mmCIF file of C-alpha atoms and ligand atoms in Angstrom:
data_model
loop_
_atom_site.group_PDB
_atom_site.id
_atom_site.type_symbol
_atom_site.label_atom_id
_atom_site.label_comp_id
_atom_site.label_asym_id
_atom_site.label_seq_id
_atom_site.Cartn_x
_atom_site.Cartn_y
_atom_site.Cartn_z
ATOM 1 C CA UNK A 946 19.964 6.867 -27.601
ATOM 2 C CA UNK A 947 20.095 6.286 -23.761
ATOM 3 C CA UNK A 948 20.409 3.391 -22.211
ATOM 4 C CA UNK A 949 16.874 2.190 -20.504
ATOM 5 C CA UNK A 950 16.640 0.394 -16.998
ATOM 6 C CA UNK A 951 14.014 0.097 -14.144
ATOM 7 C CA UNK A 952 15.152 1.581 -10.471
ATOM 8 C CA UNK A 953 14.889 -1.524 -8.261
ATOM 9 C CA UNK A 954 16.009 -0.056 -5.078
ATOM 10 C CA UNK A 955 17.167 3.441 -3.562
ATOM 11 C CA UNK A 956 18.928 3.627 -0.807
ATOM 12 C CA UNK A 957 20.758 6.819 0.731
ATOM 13 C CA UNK A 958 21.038 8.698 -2.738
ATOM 14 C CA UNK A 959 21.937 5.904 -4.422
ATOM 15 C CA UNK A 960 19.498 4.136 -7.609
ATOM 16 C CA UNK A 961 20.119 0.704 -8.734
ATOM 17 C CA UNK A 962 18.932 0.750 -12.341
ATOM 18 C CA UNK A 963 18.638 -2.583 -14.074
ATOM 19 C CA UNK A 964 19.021 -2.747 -17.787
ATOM 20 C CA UNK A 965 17.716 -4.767 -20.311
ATOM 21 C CA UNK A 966 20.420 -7.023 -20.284
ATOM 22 C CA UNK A 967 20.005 -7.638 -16.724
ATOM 23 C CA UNK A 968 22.862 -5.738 -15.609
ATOM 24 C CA UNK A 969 22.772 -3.907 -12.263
ATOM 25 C CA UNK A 970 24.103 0.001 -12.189
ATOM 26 C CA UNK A 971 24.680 1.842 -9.126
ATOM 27 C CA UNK A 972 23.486 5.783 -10.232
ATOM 28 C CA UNK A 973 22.855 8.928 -8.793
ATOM 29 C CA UNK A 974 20.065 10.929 -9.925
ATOM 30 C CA UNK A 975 21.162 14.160 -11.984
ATOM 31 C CA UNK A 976 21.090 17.542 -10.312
ATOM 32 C CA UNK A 977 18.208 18.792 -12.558
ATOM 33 C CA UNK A 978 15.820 16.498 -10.137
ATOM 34 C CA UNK A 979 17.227 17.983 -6.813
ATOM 35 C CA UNK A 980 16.039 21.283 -8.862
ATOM 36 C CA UNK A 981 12.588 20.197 -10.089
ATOM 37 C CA UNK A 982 11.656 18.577 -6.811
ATOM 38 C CA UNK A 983 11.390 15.398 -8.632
ATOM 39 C CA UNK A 984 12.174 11.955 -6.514
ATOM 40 C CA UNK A 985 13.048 8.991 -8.375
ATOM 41 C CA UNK A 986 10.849 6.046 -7.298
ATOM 42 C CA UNK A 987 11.542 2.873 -7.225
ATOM 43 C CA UNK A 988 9.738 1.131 -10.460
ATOM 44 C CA UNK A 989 10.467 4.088 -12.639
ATOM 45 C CA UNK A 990 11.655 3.639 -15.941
ATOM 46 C CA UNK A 991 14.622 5.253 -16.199
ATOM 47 C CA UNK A 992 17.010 6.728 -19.188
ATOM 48 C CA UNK A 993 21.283 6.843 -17.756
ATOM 49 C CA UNK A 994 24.165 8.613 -18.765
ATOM 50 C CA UNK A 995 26.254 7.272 -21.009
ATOM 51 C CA UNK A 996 29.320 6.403 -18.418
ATOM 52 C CA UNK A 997 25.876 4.362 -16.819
ATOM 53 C CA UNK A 998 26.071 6.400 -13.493
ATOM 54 C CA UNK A 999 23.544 8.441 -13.357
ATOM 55 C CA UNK A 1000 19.382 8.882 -13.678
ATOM 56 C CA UNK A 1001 19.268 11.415 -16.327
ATOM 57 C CA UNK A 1002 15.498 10.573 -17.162
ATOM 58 C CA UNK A 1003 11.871 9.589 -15.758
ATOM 59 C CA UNK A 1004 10.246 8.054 -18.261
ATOM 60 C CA UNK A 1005 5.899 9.351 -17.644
ATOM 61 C CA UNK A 1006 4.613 7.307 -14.594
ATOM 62 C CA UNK A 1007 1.705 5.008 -15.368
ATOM 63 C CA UNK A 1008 1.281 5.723 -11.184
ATOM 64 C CA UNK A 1009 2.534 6.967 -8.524
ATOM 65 C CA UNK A 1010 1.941 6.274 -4.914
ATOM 66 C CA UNK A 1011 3.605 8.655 -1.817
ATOM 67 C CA UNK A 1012 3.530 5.666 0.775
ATOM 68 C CA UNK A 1013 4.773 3.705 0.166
ATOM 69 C CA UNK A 1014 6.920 5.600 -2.313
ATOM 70 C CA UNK A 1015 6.608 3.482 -5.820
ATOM 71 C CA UNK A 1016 5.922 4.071 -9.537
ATOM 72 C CA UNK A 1017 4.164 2.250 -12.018
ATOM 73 C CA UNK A 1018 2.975 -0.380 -9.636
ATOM 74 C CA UNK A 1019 -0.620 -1.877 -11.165
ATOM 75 C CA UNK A 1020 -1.769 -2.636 -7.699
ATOM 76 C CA UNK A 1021 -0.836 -2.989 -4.297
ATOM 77 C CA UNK A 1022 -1.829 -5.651 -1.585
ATOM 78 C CA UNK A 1023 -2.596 -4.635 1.675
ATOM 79 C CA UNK A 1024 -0.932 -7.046 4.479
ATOM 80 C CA UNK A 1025 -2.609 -7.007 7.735
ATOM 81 C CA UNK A 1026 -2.637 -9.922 10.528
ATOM 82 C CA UNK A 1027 -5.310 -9.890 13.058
ATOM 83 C CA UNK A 1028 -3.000 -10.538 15.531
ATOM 84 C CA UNK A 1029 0.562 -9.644 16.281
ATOM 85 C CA UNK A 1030 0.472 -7.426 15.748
ATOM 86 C CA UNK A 1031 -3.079 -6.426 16.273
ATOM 87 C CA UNK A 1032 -5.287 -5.208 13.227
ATOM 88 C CA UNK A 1033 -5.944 -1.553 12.571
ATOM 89 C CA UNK A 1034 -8.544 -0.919 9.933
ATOM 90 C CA UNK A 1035 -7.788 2.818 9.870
ATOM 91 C CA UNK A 1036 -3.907 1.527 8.290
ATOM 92 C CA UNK A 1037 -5.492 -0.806 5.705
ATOM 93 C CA UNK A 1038 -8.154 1.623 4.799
ATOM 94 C CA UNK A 1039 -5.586 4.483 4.390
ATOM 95 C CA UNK A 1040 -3.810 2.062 1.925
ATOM 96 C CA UNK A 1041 -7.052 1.193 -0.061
ATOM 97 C CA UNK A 1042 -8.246 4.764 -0.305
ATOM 98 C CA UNK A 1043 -4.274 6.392 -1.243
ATOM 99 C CA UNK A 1044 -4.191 3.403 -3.770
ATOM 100 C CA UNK A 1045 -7.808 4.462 -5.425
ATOM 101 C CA UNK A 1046 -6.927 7.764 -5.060
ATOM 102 C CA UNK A 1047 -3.625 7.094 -7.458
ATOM 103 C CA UNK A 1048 -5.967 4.889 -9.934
ATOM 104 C CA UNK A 1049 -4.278 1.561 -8.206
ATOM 105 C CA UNK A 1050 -6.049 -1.348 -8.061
ATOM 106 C CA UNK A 1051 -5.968 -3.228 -4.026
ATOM 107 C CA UNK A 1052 -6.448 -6.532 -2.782
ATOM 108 C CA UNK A 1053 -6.502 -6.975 1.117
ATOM 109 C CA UNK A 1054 -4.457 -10.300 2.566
ATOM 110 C CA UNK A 1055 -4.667 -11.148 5.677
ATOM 111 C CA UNK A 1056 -1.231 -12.907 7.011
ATOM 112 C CA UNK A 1057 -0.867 -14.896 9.795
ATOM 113 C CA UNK A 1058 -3.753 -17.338 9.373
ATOM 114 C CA UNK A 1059 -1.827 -19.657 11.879
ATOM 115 C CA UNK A 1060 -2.513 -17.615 14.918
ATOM 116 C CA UNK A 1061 -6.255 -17.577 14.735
ATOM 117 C CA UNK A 1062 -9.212 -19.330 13.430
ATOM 118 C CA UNK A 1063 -10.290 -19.787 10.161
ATOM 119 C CA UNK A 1064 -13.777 -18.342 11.296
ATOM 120 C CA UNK A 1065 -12.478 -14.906 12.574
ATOM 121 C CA UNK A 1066 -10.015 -14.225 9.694
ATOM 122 C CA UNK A 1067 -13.395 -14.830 6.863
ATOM 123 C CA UNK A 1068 -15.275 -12.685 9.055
ATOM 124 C CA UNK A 1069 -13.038 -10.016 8.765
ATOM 125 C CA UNK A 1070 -12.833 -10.731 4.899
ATOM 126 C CA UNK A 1071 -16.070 -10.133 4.642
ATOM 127 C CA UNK A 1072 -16.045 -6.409 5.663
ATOM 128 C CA UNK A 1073 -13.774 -6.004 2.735
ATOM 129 C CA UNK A 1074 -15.777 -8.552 0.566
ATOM 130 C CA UNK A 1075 -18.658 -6.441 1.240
ATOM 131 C CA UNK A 1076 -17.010 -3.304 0.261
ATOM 132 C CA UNK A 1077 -16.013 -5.197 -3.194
ATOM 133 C CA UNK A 1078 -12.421 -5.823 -2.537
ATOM 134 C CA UNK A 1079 -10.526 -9.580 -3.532
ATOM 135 C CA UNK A 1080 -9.343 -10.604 0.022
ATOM 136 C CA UNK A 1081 -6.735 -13.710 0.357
ATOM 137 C CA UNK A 1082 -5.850 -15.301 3.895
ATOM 138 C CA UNK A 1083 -2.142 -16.429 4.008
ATOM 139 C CA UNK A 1084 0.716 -17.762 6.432
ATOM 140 C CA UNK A 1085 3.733 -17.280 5.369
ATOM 141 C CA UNK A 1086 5.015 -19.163 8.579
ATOM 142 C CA UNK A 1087 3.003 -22.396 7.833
ATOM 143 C CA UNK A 1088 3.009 -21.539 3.654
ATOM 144 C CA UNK A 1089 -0.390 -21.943 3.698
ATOM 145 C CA UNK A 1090 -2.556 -19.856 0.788
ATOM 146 C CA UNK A 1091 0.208 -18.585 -1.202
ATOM 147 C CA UNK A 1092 -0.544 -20.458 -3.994
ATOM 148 C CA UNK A 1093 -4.194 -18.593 -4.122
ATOM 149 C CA UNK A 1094 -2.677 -15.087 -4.114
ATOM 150 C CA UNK A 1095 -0.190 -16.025 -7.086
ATOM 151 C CA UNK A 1096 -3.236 -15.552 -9.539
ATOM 152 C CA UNK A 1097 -3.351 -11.772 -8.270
ATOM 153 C CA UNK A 1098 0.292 -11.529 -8.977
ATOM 154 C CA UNK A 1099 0.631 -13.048 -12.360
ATOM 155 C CA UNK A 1100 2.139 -10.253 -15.275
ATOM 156 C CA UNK A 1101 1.288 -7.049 -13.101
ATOM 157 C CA UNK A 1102 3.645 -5.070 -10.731
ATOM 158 C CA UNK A 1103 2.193 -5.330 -7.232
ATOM 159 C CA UNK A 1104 4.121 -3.647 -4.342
ATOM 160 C CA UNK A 1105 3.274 -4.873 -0.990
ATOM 161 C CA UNK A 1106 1.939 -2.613 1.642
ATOM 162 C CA UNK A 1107 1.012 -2.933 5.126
ATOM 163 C CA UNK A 1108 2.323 -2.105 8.693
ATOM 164 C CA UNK A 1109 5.266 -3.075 10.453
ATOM 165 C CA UNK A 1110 5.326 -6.719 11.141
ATOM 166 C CA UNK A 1111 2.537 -7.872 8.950
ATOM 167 C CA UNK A 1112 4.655 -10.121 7.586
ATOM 168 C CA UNK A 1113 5.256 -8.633 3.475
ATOM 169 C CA UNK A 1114 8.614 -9.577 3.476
ATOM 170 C CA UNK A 1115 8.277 -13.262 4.761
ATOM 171 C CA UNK A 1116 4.912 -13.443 2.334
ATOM 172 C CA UNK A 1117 7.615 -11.960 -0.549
ATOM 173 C CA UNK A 1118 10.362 -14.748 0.550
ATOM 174 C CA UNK A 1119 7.635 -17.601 0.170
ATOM 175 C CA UNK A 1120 6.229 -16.258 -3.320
ATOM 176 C CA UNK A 1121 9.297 -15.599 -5.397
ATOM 177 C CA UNK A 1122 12.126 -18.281 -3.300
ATOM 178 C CA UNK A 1123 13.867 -14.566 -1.709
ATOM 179 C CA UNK A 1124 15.991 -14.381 1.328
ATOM 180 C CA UNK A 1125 14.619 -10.888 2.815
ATOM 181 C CA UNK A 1126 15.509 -10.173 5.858
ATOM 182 C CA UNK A 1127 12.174 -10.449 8.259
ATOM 183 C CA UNK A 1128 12.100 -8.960 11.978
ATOM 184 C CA UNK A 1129 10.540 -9.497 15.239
ATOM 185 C CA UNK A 1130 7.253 -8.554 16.900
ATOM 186 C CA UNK A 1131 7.723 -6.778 19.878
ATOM 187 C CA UNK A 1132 5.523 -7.975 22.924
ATOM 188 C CA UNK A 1133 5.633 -4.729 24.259
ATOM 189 C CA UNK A 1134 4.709 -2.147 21.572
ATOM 190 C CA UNK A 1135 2.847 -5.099 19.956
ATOM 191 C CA UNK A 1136 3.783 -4.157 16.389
ATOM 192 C CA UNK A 1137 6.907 -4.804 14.188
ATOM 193 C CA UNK A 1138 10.339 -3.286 14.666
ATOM 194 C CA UNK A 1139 10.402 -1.988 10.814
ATOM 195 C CA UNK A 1140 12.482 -4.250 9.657
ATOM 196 C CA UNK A 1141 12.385 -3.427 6.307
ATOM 197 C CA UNK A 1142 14.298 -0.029 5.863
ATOM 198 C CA UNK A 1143 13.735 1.085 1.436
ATOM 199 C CA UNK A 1144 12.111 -0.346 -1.293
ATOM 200 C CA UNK A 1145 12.998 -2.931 -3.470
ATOM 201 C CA UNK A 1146 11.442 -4.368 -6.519
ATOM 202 C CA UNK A 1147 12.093 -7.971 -7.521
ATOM 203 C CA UNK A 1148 10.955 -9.912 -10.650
ATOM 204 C CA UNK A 1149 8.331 -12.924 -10.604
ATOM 205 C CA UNK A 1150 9.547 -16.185 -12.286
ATOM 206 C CA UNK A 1151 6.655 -16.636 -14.179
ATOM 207 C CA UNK A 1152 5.661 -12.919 -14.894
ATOM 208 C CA UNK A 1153 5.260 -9.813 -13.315
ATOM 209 C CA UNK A 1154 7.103 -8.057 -10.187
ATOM 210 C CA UNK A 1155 6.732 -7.642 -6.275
ATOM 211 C CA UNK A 1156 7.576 -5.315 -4.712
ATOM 212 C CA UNK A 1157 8.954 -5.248 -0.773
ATOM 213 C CA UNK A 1158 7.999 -2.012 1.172
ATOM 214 C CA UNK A 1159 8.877 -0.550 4.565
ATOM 215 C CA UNK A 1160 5.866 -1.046 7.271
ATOM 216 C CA UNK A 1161 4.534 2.364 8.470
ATOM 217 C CA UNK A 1162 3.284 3.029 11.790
ATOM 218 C CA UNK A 1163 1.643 6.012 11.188
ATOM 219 C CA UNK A 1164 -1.705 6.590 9.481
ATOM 220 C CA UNK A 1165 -1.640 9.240 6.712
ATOM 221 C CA UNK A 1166 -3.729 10.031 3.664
ATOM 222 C CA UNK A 1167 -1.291 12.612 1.841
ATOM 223 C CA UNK A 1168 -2.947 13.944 -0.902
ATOM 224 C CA UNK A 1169 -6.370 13.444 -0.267
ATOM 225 C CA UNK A 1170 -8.737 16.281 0.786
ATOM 226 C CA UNK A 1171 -12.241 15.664 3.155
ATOM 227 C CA UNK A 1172 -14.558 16.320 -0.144
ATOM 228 C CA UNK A 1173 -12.777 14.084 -1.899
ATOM 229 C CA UNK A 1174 -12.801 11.302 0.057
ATOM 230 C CA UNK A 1175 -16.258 9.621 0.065
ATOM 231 C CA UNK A 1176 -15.293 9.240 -3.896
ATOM 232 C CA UNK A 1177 -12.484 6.499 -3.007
ATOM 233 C CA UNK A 1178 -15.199 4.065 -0.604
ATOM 234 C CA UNK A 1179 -15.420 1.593 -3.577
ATOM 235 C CA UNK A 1180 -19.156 0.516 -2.134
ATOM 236 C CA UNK A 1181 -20.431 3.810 -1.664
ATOM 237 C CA UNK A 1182 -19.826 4.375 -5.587
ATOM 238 C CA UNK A 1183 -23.341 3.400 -7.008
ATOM 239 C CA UNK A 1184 -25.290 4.540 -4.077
ATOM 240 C CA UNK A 1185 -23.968 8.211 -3.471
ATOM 241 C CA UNK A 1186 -26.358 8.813 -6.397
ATOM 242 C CA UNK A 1187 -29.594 8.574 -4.254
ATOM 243 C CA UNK A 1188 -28.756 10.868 -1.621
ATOM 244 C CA UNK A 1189 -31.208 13.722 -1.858
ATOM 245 C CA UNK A 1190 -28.923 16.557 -1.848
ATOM 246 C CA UNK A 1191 -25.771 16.477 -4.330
ATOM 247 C CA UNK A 1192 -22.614 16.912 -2.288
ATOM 248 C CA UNK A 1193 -23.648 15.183 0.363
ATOM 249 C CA UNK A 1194 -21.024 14.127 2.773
ATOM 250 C CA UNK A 1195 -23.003 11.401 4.390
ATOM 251 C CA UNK A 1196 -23.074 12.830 7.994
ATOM 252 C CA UNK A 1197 -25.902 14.728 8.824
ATOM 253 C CA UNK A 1198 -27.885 15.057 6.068
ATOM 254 C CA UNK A 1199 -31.290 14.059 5.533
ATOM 255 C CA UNK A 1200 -32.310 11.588 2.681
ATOM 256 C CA UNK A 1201 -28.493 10.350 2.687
ATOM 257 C CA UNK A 1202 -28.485 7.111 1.182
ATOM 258 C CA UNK A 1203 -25.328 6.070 2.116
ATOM 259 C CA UNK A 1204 -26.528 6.240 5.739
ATOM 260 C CA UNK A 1205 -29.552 4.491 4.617
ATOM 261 C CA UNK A 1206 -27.189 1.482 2.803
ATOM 262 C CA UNK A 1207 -25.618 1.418 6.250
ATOM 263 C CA UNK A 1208 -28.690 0.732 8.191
ATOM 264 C CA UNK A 1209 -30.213 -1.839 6.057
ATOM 265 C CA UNK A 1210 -26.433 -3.418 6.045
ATOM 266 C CA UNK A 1211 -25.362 -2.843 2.313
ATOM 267 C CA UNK A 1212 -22.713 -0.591 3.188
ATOM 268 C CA UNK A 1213 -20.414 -2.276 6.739
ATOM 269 C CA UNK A 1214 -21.099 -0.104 9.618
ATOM 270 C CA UNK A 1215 -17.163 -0.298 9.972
ATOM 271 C CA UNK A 1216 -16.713 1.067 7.035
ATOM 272 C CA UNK A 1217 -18.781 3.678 7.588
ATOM 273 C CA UNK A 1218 -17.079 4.823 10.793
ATOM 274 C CA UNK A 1219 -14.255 4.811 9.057
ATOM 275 C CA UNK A 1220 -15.116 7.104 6.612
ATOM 276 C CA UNK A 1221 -16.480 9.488 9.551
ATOM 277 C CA UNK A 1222 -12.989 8.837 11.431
ATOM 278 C CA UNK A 1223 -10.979 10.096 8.262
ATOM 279 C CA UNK A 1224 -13.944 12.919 7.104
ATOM 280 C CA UNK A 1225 -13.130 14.572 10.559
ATOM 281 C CA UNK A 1226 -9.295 13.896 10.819
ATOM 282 C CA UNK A 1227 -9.343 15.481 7.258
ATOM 283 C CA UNK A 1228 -11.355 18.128 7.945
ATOM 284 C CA UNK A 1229 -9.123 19.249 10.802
ATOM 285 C CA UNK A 1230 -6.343 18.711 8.589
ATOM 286 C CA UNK A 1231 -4.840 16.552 10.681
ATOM 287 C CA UNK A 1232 -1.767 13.804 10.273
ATOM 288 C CA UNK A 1233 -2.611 11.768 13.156
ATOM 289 C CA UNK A 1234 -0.931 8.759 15.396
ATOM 290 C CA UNK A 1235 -1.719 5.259 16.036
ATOM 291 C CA UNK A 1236 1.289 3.754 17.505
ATOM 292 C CA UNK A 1237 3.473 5.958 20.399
ATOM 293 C CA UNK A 1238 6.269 5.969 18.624
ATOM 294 C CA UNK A 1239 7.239 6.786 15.025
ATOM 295 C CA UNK A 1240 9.867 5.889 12.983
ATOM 296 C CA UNK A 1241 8.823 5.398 9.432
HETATM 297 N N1 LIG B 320 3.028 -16.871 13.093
HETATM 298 C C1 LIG B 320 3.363 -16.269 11.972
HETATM 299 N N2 LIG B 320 4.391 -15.418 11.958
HETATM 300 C C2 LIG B 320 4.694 -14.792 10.804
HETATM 301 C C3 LIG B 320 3.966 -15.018 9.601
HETATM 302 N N3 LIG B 320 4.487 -14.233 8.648
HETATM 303 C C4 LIG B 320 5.507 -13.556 9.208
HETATM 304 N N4 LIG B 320 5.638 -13.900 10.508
HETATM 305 C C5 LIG B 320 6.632 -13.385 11.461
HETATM 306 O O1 LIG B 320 6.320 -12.026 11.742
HETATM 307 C C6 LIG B 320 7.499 -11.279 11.946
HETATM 308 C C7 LIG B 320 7.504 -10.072 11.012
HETATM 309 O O2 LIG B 320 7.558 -10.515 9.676
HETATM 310 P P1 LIG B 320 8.134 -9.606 8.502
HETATM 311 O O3 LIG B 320 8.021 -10.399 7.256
HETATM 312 O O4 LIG B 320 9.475 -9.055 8.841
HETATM 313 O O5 LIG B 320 7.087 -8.411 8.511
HETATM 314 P P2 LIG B 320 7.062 -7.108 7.595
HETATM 315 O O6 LIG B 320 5.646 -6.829 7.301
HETATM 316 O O7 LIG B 320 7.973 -7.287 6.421
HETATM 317 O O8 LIG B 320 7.627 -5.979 8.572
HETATM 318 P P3 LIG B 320 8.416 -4.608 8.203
HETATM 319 O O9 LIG B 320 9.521 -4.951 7.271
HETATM 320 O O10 LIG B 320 8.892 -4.100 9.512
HETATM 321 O O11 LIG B 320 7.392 -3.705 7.592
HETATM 322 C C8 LIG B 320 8.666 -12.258 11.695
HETATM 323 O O12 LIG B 320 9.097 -12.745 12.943
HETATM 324 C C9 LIG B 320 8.033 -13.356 10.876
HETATM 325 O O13 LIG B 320 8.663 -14.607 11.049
HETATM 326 C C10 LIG B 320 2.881 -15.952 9.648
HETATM 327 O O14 LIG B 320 2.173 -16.217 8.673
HETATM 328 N N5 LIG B 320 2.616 -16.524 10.859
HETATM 329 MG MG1 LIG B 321 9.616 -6.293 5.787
HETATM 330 ZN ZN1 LIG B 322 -25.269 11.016 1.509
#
């Protein structure tokens, strides 16, 4: 019988598997992974050798996401602020549609609160309202609204996602009492300066864990293919139906009903540019980049 643990961090090779007991190990994973192409994720359950130094078992994933790279998370929340750095639908929709393409539940948060009004951050809610998604407005600077996304967070395993300078990790050091390390804004590239580097999994006092995650600044959807991708808009679920031709893909097709739900204002015209934006970035197969530079 191995000994059992969860990987709470990775960081250059190394796992840190905590057991049971609550002890920490420092392991490597075993060379059959390197083999198999298999990378351990943070969250994984995990068997060890019996010297407790190495990862010589995944337990089966309940999910998996690729960005950020995590296992077994129930759902993610997507971070955004509308300002400082500046909001970018395209990043928070590539974070709702990678989590529903992994079978991961989302909630949106919107950080920041402090630097604008209360109007403009419920109007942007409502996009996401609209599209079905639980939204939360936060500071973390002022700790105002924490208290209404603990609800979300109670008994699941919820990794925070978001780009750089969002503020996750500050949000993370206000929920569970942690001392992350939180970065700058820079006025000149008008995003973070990824401050958080790996992963790291922590456990909520009463139930549950969070999970910290590096910001990207890069918008990817690895995995997901064009014809796929009209499947993973939540709103357009119960509508797609009505379109006169099956397969439709919503663009130029007559008697689409999505396009009809769009003009009548069921379905946010936002939304439904951003489906267009990824259809065609998909279709080129395309990565593509928001910000000039990338390091994540
Ligand atoms: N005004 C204001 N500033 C905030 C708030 N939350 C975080 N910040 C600041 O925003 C900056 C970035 O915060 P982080 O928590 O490091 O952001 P992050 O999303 O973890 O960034 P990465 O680790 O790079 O992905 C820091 O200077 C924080 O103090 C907030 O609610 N209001
Ligand atoms: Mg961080
Ligand atoms: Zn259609």
């Amino acid at each position: 019988m191995f000994t059992q643990g969860i990987i709470t961090k990775g960081i250059g090779g190394f796992y840190y598997v905590k057991t049971e007991d609550g002890t920490t190990y420092e392991t490597r994973a075993c060379g059959r992974f390197r083999k198999e192409k298999i990378i351990p994720r943070v969250g994984d359950r995990v068997e060890l050798s019996p010297e407790m130094d190495a990862v010589v078992e995944i337990l089966p994933r309940k999910s998996e996401l690729v960005r950020p790279p995590v296992a077994n998370v129930d759902q993610i929340v997507v971070v955004a602020s509308l300002t400082s750095p500046a909001v970018d639908m395209y990043m928070i929709d590539a974070f709702l549609l990678s989590a529903a393409s992994a079978g991961i539940d989302a909630l949106l948060c919107i950080n920041k609160s402090d630097l604008c009004t209360g109007e403009a951050c419920e109007a942007f809610c409502e996009v996401y309202k609209k599209a079905g998604y639980e939204t939360v407005i936060t500071s973390a600077a002022e700790v105002e609204g924490i208290e209404s996304l603990r609800p979300y967070l109670k008994d699941k395993v919820t990794a925070f996602a978001g780009n750089s300078g969002v503020g996750k990790s500050s949000l993370l050091n206000r929920i569970a009492g942690l001392c992350l390390e939180t970065g700058v804004v820079s006025e000149k590239l008008a995003r973070g300066k990824h401050t958080t580097r790996h992963v790291e999994l922590f456990p909520l006092s009463g139930g549950g864990f969070i999970l910290d995650t590096p910001g990207f600044s890069r918008v990817e959807l690895p995995g997901i293919t064009a014809d796929a991708l009209s499947g993973l808009y939540r709103e357009f679920a119960a509508i797609d139906k009505e379109c006169k031709f099956t397969g439709c893909m919503h663009l130029a097709e007559p008697g689409c009903a999505i396009k009809a739900a769009v003009a009548d204002g069921r379905i946010h015209e936002k939304r439904y540019e951003s489906y267009q934006y990824f259809y065609g970035k998909l279709k080129e197969n395309k990565f593509w980049k928001v910000g000039k530079e990338e390091t994540t």
